[in-house]
mmCIF file of C-alpha atoms in Angstrom:
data_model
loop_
_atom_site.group_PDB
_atom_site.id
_atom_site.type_symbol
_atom_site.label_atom_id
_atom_site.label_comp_id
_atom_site.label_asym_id
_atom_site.label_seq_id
_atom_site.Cartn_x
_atom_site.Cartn_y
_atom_site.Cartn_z
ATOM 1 C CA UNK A 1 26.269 -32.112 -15.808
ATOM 2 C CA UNK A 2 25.209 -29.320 -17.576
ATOM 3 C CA UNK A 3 25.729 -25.453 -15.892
ATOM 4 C CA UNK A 4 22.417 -24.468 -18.158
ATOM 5 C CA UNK A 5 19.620 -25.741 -20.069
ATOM 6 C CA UNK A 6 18.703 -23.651 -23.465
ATOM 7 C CA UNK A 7 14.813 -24.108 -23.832
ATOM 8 C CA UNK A 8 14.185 -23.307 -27.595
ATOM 9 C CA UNK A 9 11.371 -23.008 -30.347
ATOM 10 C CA UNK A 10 10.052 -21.563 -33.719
ATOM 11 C CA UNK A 11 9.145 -18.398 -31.733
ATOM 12 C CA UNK A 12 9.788 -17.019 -28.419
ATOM 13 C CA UNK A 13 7.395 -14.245 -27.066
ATOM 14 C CA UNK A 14 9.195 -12.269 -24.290
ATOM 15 C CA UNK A 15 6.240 -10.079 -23.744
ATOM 16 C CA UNK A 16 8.485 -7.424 -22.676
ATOM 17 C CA UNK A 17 10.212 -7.285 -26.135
ATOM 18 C CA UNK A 18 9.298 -8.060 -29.788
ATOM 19 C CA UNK A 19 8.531 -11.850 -30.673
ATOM 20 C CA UNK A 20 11.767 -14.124 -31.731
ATOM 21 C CA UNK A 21 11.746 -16.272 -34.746
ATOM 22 C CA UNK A 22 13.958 -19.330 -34.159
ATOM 23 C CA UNK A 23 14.708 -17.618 -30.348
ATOM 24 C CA UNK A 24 15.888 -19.586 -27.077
ATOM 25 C CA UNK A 25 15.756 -18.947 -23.448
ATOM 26 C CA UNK A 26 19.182 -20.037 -21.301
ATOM 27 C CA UNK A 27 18.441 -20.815 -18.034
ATOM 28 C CA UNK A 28 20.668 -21.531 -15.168
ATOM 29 C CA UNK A 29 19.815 -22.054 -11.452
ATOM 30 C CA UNK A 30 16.439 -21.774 -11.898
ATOM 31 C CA UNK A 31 17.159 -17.877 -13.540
ATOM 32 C CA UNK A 32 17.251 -16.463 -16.775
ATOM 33 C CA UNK A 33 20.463 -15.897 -18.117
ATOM 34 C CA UNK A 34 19.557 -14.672 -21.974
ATOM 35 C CA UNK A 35 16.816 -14.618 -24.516
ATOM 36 C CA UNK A 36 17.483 -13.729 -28.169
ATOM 37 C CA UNK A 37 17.870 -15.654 -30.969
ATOM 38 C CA UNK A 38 18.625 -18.685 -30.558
ATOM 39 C CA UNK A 39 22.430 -18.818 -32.400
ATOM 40 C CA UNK A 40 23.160 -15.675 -30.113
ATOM 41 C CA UNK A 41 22.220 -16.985 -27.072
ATOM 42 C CA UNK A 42 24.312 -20.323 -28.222
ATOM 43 C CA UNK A 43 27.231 -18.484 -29.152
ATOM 44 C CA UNK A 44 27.017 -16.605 -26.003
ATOM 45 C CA UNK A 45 27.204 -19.588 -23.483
ATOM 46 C CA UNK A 46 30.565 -20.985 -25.678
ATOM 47 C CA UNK A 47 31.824 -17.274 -25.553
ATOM 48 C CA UNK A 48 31.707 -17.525 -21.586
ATOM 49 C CA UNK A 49 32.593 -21.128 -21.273
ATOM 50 C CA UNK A 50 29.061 -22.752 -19.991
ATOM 51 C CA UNK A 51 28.247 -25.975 -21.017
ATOM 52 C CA UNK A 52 24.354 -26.420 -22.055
ATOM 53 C CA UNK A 53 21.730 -28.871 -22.622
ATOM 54 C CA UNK A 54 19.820 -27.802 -25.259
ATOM 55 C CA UNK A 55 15.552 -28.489 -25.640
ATOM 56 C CA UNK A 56 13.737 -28.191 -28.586
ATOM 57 C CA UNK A 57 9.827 -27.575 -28.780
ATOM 58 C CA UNK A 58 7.809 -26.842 -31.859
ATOM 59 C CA UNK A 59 5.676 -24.111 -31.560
ATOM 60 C CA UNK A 60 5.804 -21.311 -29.211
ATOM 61 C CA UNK A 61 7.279 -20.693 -25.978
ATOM 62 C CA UNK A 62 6.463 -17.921 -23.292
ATOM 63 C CA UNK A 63 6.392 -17.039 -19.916
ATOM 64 C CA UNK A 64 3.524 -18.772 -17.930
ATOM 65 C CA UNK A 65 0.357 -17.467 -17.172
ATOM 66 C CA UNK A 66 -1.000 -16.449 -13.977
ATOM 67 C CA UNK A 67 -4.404 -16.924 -12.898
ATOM 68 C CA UNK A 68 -4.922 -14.007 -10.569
ATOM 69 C CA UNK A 69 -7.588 -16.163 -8.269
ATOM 70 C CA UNK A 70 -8.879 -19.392 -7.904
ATOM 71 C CA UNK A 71 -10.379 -22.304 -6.048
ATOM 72 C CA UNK A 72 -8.550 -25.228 -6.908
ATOM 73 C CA UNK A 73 -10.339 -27.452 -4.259
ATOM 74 C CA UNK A 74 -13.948 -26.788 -6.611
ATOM 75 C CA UNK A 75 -12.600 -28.322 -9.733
ATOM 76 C CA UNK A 76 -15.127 -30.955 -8.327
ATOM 77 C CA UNK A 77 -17.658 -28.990 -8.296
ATOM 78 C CA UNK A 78 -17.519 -27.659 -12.394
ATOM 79 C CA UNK A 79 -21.191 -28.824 -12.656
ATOM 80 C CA UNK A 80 -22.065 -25.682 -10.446
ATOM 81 C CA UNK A 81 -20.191 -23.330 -12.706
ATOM 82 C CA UNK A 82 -21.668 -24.861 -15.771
ATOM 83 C CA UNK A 83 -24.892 -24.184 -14.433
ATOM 84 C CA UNK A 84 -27.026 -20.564 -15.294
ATOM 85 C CA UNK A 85 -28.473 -18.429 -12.515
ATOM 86 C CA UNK A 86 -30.746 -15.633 -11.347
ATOM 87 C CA UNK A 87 -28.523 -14.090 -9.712
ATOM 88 C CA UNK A 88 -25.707 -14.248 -6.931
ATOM 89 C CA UNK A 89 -28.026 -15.679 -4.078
ATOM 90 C CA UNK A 90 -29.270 -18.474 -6.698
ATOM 91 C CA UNK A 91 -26.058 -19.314 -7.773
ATOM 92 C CA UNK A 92 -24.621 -19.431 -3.853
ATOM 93 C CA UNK A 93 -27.933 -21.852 -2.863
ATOM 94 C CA UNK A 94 -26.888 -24.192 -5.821
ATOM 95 C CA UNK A 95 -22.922 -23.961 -4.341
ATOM 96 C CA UNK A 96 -24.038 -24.698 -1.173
ATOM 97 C CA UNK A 97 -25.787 -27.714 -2.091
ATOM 98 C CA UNK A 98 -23.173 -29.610 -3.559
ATOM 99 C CA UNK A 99 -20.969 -28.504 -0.686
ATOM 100 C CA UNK A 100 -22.970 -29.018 2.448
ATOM 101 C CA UNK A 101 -23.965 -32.597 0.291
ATOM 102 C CA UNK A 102 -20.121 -33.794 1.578
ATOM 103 C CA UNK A 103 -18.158 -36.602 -0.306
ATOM 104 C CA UNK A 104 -15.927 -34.593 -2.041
ATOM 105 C CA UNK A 105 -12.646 -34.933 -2.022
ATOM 106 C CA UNK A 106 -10.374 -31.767 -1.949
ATOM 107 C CA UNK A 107 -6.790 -32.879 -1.732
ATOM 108 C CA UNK A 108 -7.625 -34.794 -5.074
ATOM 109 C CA UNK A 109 -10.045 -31.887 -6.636
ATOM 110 C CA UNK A 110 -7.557 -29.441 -5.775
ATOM 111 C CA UNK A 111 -4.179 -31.795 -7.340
ATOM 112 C CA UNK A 112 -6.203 -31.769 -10.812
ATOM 113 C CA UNK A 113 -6.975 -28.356 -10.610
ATOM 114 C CA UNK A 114 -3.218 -27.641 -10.209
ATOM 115 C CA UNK A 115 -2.771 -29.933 -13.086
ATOM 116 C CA UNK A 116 -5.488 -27.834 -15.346
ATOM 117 C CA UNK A 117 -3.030 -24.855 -14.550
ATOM 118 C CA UNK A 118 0.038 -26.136 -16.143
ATOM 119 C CA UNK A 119 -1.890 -28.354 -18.748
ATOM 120 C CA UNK A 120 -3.252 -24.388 -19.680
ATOM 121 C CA UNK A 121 0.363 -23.126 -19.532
ATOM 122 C CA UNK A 122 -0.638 -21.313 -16.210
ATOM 123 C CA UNK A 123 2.523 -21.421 -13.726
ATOM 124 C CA UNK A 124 1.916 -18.765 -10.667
ATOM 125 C CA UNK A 125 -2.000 -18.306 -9.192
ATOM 126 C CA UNK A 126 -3.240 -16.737 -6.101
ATOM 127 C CA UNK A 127 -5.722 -20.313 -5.080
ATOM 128 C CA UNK A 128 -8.096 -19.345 -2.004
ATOM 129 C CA UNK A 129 -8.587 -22.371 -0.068
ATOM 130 C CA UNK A 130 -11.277 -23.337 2.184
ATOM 131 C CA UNK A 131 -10.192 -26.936 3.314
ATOM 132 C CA UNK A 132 -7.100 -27.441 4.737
ATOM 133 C CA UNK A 133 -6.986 -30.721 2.456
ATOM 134 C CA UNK A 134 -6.724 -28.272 -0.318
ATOM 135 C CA UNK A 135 -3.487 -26.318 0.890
ATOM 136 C CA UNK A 136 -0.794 -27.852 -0.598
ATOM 137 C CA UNK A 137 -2.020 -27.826 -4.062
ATOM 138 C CA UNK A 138 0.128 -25.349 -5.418
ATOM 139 C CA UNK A 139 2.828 -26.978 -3.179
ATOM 140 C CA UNK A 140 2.709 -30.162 -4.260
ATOM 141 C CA UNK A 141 2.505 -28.989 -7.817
ATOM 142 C CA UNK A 142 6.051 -27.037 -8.094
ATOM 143 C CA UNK A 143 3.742 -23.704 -9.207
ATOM 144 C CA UNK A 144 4.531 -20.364 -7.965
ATOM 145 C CA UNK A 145 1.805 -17.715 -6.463
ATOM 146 C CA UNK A 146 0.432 -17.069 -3.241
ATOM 147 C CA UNK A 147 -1.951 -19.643 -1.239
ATOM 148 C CA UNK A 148 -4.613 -17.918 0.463
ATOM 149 C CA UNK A 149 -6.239 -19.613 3.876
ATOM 150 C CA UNK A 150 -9.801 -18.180 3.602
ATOM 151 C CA UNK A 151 -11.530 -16.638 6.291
ATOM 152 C CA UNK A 152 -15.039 -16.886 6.577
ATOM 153 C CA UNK A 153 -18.011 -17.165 9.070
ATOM 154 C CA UNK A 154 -17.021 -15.831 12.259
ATOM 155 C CA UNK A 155 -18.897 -13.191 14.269
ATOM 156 C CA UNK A 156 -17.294 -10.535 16.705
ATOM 157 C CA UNK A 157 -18.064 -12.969 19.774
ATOM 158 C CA UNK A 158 -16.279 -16.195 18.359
ATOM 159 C CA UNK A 159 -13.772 -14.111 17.064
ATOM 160 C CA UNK A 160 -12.645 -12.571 20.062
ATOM 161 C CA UNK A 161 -13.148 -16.327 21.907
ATOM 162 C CA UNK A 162 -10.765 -18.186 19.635
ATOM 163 C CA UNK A 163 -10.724 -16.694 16.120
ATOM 164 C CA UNK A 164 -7.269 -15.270 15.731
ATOM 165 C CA UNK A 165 -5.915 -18.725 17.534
ATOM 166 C CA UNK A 166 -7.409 -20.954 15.170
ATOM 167 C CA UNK A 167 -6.440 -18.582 11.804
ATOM 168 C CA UNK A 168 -2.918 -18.376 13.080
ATOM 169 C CA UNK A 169 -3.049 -22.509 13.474
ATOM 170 C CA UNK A 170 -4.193 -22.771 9.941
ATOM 171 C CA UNK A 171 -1.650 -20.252 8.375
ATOM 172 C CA UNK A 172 0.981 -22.399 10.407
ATOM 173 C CA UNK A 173 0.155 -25.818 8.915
ATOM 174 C CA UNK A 174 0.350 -24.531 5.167
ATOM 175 C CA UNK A 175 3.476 -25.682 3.126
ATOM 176 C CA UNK A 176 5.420 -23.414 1.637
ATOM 177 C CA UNK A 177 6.669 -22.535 -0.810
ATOM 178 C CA UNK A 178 5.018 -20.576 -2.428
ATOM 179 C CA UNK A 179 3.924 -17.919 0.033
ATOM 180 C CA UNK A 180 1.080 -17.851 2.187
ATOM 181 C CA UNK A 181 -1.778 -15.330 2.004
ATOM 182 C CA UNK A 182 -4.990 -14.160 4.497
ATOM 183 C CA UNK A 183 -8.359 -14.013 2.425
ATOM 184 C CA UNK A 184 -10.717 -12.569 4.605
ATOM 185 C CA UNK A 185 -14.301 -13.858 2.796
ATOM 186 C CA UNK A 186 -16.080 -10.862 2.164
ATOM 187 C CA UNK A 187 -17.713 -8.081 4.090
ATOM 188 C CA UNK A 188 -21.348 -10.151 3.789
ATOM 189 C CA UNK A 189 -19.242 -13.104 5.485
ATOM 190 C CA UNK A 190 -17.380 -11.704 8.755
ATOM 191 C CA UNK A 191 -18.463 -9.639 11.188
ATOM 192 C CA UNK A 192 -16.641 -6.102 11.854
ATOM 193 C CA UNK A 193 -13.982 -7.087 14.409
ATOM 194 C CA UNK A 194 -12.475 -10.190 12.195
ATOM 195 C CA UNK A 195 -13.026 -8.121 9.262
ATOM 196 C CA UNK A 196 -10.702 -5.291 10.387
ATOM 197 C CA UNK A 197 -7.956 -7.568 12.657
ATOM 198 C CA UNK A 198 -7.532 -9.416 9.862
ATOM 199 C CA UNK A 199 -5.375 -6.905 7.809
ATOM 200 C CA UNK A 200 -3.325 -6.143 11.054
ATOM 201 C CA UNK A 201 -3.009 -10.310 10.949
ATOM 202 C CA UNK A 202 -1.430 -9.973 7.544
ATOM 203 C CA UNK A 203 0.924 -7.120 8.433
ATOM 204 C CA UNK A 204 2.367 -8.148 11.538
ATOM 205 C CA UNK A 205 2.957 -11.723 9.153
ATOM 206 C CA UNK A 206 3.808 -9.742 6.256
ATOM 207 C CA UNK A 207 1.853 -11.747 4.006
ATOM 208 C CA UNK A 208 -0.436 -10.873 1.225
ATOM 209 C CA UNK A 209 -3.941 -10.112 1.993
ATOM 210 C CA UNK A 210 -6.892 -11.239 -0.688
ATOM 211 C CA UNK A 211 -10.540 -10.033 -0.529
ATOM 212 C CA UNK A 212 -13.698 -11.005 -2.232
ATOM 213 C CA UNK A 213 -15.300 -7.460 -2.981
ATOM 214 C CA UNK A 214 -18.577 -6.459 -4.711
ATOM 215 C CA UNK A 215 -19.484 -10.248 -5.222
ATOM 216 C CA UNK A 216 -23.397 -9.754 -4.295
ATOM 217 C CA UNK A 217 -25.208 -7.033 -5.694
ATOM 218 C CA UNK A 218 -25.848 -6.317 -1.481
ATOM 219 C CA UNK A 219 -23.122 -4.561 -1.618
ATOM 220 C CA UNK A 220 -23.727 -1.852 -3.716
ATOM 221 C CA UNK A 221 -27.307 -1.603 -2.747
ATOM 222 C CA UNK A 222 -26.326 0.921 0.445
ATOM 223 C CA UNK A 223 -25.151 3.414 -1.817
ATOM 224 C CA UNK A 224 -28.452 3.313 -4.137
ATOM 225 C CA UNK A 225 -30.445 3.571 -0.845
ATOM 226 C CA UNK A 226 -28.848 4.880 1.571
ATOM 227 C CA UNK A 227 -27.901 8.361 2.406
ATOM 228 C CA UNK A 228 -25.643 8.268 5.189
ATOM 229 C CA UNK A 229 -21.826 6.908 3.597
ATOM 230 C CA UNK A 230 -21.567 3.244 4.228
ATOM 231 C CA UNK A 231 -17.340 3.820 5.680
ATOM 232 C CA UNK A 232 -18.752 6.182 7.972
ATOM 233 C CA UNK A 233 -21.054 3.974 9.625
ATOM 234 C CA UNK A 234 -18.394 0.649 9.418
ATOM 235 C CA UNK A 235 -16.123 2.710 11.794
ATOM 236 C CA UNK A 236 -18.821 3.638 14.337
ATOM 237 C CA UNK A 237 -20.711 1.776 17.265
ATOM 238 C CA UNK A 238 -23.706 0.673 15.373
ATOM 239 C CA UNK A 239 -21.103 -1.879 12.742
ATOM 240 C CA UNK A 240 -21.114 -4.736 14.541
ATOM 241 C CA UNK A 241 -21.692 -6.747 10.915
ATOM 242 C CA UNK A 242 -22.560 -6.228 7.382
ATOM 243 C CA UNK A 243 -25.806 -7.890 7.774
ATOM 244 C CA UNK A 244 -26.645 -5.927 10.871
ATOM 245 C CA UNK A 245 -25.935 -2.743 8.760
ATOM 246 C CA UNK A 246 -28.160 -3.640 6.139
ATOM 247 C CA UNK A 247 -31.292 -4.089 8.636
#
């Protein structure tokens, strides 16, 4: 069996150096060993004794894209983002539609949105999933990234009831790899005590935390109308929630 397998084409873009006409990439263990041109990275592997399986692709090879956040579990739901809106609240009434309406299936929705990925030559995202059906997309997929168990919904009493119980079961059940994330909603979505345990969740985890921020133009409309400074009044008494801010 063969110690590495040289992946070559017409041109290789390293991104991190100029573009290689007639280049290779040797790979062994799953790491890079060299890029160059393709007769010096041949030459190289004889020079140091490895054998190699060479394979040839026409056109261009480079590293894989990464999609820096997505929802693999709504590749379902693509007639929603096909649609045109008035606005954020419009465009979350037709979301919730289709959602509340049921019947979809996310395990499967989420498996062909792992396979639009790599068809797209995408191999590392950060997915934020919403149904556990959706978490092993990435998984089951081989891709690399981050899944992110999304956090949404709760208020300060429920939280302090059960909340940190449940989100701990949920982060528990994931597969990995690749690693596994905390995506707290957004501030419209949790009240103030989930809101702020969650990044001590992460920590004390040491996982990657991912946050939907300045989604709905209600967000920005404190600072337009408001005079006292919206982190001011989040840390005092009066923060039990976003929405409760906001009246």
């Amino acid at each position: 069996m063969s110690d590495v397998v040289v992946w070559s084409a017409g041109m290789v873009i390293p991104i991190t150096a100029p573009s290689i006409l007639d280049g290779a990439v040797a790979v062994r263990g799953g790491r890079i060993e060299h890029v160059g041109a393709r007769g010096w990275v041949i030459n190289t592997l004889r020079q140091r004794g490895l054998s190699f399986t060479e394979r040839r692709f026409e056109g261009v090879l480079l590293p894989g894209l990464v999609n820096a956040h997505t929802h693999l579990q709504y590749t379902g739901m693509a007639s929603v983002g096909a649609g045109q809106y008035r606005g954020f609240d419009d465009w979350a009434r037709a979301f919730d539609e289709v959602y509340d309406a049921g019947g979809l299936d996310w395990a499967g929705d989420a498996a062909a949105g792992a396979r639009l990925l790599l068809e797209s030559g995408t191999t590392a995202a950060a997915d934020v999933v919403t149904d556990a059906d959706a978490a092993s997309a990435l998984h089951d997929a081989g891709l690399h990234g981050v899944t992110y168990w999304e956090v949404m919904g709760w208020s300060n009493e429920e939280w302090r009831a059960r909340g940190e119980r449940e989100v701990s079961a949920s982060l528990d059940a994931m597969p990995t790899p690749p690693a596994v994330g905390i995506s707290p909603h957004a501030p419209y979505s949790l009240d103030a005590e989930p809101l702020l345990d969650l990044p001590d969740m992460a920590r004390r985890r040491g996982m990657r935390i991912h946050i939907h921020l300045g989604e709905s133009h209600s967000e920005a409309e404190w600072s337009e109308t408001r005079t006292t400074a919206l982190a001011d009044l989040w840390k005092s008494e009066h923060s039990s929630s976003f929405t409760a801010m906001r009246s």
